[in-house]
PDB file of C-alpha atoms in Angstrom:
ATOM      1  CA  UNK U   1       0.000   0.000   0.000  1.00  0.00           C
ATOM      2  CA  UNK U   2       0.951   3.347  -0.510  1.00  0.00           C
ATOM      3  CA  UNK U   3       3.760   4.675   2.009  1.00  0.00           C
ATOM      4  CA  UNK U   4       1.796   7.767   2.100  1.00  0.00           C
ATOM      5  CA  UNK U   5      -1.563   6.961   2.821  1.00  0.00           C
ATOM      6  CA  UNK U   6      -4.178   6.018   0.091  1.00  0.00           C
ATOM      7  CA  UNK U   7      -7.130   8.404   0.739  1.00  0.00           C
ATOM      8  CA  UNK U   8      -7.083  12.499   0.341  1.00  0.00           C
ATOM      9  CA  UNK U   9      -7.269  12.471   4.213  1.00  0.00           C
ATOM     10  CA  UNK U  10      -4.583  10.879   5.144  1.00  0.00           C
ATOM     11  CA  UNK U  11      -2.294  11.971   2.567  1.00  0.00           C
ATOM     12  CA  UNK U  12      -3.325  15.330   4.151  1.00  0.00           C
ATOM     13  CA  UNK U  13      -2.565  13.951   7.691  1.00  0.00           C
ATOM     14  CA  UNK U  14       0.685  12.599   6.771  1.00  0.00           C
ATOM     15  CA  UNK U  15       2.123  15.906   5.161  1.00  0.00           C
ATOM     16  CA  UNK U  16       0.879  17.755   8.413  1.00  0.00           C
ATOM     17  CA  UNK U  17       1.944  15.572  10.750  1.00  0.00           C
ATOM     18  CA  UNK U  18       5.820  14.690   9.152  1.00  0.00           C
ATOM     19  CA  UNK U  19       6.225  19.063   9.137  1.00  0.00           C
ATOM     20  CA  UNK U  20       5.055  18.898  12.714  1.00  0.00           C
ATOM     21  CA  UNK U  21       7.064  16.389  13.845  1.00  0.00           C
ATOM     22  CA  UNK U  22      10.329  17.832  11.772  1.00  0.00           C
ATOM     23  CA  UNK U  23       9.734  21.052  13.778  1.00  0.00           C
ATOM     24  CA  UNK U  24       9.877  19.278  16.903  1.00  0.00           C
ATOM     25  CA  UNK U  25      12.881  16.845  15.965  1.00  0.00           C
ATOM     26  CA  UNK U  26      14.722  19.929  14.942  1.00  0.00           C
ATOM     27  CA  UNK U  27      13.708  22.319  17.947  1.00  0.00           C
ATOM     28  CA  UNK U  28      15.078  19.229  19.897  1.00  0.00           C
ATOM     29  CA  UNK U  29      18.441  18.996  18.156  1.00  0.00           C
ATOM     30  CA  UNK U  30      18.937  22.802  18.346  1.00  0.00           C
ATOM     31  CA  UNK U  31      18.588  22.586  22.039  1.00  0.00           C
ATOM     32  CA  UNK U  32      20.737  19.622  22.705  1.00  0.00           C
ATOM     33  CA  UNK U  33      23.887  20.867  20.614  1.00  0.00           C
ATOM     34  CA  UNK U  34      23.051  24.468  22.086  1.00  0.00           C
ATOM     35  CA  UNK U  35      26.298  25.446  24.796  1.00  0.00           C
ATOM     36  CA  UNK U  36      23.234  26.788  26.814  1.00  0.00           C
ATOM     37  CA  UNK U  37      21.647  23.700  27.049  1.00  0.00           C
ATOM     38  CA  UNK U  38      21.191  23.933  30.473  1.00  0.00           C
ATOM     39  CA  UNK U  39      19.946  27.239  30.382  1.00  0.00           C
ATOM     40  CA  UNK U  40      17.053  27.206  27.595  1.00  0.00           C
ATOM     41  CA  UNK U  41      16.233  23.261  29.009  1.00  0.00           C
ATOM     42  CA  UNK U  42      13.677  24.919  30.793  1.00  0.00           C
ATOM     43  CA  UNK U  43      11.830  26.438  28.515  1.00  0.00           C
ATOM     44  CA  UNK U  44      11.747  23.246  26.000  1.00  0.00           C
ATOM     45  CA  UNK U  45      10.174  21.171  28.888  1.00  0.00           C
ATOM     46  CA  UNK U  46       7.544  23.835  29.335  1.00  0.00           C
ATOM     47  CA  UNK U  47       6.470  23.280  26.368  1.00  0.00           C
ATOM     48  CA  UNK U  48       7.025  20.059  25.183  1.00  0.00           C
ATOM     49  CA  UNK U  49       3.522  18.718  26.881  1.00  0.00           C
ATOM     50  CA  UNK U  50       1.646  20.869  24.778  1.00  0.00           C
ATOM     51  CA  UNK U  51       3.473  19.681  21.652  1.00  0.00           C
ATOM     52  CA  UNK U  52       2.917  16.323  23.233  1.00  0.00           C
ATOM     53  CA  UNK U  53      -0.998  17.321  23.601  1.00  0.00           C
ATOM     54  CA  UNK U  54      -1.667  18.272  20.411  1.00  0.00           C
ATOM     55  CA  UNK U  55       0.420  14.939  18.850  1.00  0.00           C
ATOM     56  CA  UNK U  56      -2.000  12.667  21.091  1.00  0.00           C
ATOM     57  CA  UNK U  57      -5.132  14.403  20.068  1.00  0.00           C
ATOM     58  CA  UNK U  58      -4.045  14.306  16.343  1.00  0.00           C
ATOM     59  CA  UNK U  59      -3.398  10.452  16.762  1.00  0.00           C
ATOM     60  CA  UNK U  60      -6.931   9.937  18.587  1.00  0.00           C
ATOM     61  CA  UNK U  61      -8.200   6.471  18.826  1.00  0.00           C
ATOM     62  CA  UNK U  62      -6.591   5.386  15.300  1.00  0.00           C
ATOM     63  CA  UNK U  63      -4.076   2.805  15.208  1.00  0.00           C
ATOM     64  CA  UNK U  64      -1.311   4.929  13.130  1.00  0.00           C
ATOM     65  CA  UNK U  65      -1.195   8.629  12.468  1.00  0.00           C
ATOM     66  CA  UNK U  66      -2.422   8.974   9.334  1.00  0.00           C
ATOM     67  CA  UNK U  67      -5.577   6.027   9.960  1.00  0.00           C
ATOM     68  CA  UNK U  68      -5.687   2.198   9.796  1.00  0.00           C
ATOM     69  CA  UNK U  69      -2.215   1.861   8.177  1.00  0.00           C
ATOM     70  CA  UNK U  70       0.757   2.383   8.880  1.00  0.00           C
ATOM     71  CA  UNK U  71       2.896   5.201   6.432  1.00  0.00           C
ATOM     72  CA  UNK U  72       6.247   6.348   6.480  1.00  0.00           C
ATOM     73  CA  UNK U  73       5.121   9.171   9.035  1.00  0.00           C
ATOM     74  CA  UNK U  74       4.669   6.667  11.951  1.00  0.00           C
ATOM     75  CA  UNK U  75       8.308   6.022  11.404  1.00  0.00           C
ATOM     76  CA  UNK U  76       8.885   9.466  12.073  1.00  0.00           C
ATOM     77  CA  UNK U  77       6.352   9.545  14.671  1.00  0.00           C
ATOM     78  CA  UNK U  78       8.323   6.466  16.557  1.00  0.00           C
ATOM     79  CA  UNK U  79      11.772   8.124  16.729  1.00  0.00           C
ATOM     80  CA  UNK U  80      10.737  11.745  17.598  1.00  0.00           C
ATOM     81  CA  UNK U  81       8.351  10.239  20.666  1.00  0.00           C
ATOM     82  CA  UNK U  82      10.849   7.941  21.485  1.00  0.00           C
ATOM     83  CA  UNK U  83      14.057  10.564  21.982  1.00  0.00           C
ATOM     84  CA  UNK U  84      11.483  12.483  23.768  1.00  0.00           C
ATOM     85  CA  UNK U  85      10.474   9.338  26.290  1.00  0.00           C
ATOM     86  CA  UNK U  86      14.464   8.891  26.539  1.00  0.00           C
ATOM     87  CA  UNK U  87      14.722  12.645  27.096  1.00  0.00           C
ATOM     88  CA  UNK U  88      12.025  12.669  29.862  1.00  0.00           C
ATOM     89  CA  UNK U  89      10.958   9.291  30.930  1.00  0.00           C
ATOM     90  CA  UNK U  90       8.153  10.387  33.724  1.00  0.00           C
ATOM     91  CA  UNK U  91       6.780  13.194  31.167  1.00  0.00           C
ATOM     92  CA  UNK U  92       3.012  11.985  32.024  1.00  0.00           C
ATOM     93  CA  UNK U  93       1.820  13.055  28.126  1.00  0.00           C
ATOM     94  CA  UNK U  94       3.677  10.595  27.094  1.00  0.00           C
ATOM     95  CA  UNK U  95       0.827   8.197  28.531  1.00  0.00           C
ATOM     96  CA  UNK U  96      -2.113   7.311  27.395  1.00  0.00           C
ATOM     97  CA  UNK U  97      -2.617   6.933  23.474  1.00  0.00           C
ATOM     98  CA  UNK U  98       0.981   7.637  22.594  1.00  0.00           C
ATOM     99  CA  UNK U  99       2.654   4.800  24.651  1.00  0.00           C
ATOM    100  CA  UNK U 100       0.169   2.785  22.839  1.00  0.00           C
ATOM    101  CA  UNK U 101       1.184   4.225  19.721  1.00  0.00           C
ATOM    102  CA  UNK U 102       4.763   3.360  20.858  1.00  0.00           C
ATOM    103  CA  UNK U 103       4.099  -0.282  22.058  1.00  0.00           C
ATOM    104  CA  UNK U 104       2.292  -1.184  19.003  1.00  0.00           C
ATOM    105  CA  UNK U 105       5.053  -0.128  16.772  1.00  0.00           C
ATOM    106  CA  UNK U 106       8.070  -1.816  18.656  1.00  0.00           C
ATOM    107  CA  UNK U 107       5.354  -4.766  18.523  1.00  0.00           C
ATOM    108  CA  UNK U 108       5.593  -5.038  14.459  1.00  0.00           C
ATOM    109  CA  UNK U 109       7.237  -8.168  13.598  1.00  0.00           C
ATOM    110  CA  UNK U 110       9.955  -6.978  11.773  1.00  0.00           C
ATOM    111  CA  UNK U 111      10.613  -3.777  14.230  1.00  0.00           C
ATOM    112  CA  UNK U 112      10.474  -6.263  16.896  1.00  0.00           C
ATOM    113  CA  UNK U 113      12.978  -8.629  15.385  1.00  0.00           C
ATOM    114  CA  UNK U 114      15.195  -5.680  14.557  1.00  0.00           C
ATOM    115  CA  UNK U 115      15.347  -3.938  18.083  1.00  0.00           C
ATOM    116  CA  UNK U 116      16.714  -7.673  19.426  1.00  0.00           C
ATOM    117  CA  UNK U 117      19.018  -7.989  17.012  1.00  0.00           C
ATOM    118  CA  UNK U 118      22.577  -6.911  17.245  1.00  0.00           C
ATOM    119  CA  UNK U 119      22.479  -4.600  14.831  1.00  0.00           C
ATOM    120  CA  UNK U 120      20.225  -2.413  16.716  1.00  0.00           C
ATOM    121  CA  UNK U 121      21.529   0.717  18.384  1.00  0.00           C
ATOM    122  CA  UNK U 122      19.148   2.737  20.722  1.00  0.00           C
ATOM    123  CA  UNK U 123      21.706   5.191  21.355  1.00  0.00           C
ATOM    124  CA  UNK U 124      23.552   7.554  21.312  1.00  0.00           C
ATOM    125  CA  UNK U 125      21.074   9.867  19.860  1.00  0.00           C
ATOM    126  CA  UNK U 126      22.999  12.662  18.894  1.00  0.00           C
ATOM    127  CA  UNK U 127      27.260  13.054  18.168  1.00  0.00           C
ATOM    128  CA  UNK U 128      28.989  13.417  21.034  1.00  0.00           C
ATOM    129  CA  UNK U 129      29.406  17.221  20.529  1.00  0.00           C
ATOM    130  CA  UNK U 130      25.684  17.567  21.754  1.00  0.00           C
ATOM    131  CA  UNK U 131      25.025  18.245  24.967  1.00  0.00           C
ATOM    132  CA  UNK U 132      22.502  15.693  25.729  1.00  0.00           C
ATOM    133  CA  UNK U 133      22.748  12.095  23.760  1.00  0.00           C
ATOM    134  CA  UNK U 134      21.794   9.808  25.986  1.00  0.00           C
ATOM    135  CA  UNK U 135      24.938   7.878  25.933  1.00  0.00           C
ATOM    136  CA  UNK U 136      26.052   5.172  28.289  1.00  0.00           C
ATOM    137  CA  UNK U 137      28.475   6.662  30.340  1.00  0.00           C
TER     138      UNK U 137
END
């Protein structure tokens, strides 16, 4: 099936969504590589619920993003929620309908047979010039 949904609608939803989700992944990366991390952290956590908010009501009851199947945008989706869950592991908006959202797409066979593998690498997230990568220290 089409990678980019198959009706108007979600076609629609999945070009909305994957320039939502690009501002967020890159708002992200400017932060972490920013020498004031620690300084402007603040303000990204204040308002990374409502970001998270307004992804959760856009996913709604449906399965994937853009409806019933999955498109290239819940790949997307996946990474930028996880780094976030990695980034703030209690953040309670990351409940609900996007945990499910998460759990069902680790769940996919082949996702699932990927992440056990040894070829799977959860981190680091960023280079090591960033100042927040998650890397095993």
């Amino acid at each position: 099936h089409p990678a980019g949904g198959e009706t108007e609608e979600e076609k629609q939803r999945v070009d909305l969504l994957e320039n939502q989700l690009m501002d967020l992944r890159m708002n992200f990366a400017r932060l972490c590589y920013s020498p004031d991390f620690e300084k402007l952290k603040p303000a990204y956590l204040e308002q990374l619920p409502k970001k998270l908010q307004e992804l959760s009501r856009f996913l709604g009851s449906r399965p994937w993003f853009a409806g019933q199947k999955i498109t290239y945008v819940d790949f997307l989706a996946y990474d930028v929620l996880d780094q976030q869950r990695m980034f703030v592991p209690d953040c309670p908006e990351l409940k609900g309908n996007l945990a499910q959202f998460l759990q069902r797409f680790e769940a996919l066979d082949k996702i699932s047979a990927y992440m056990r593998s040894g070829r799977f690498m959860k981190t680091p997230i960023f280079w090591r010039t960033g100042k927040w990568c998650n890397t095993k220290e």
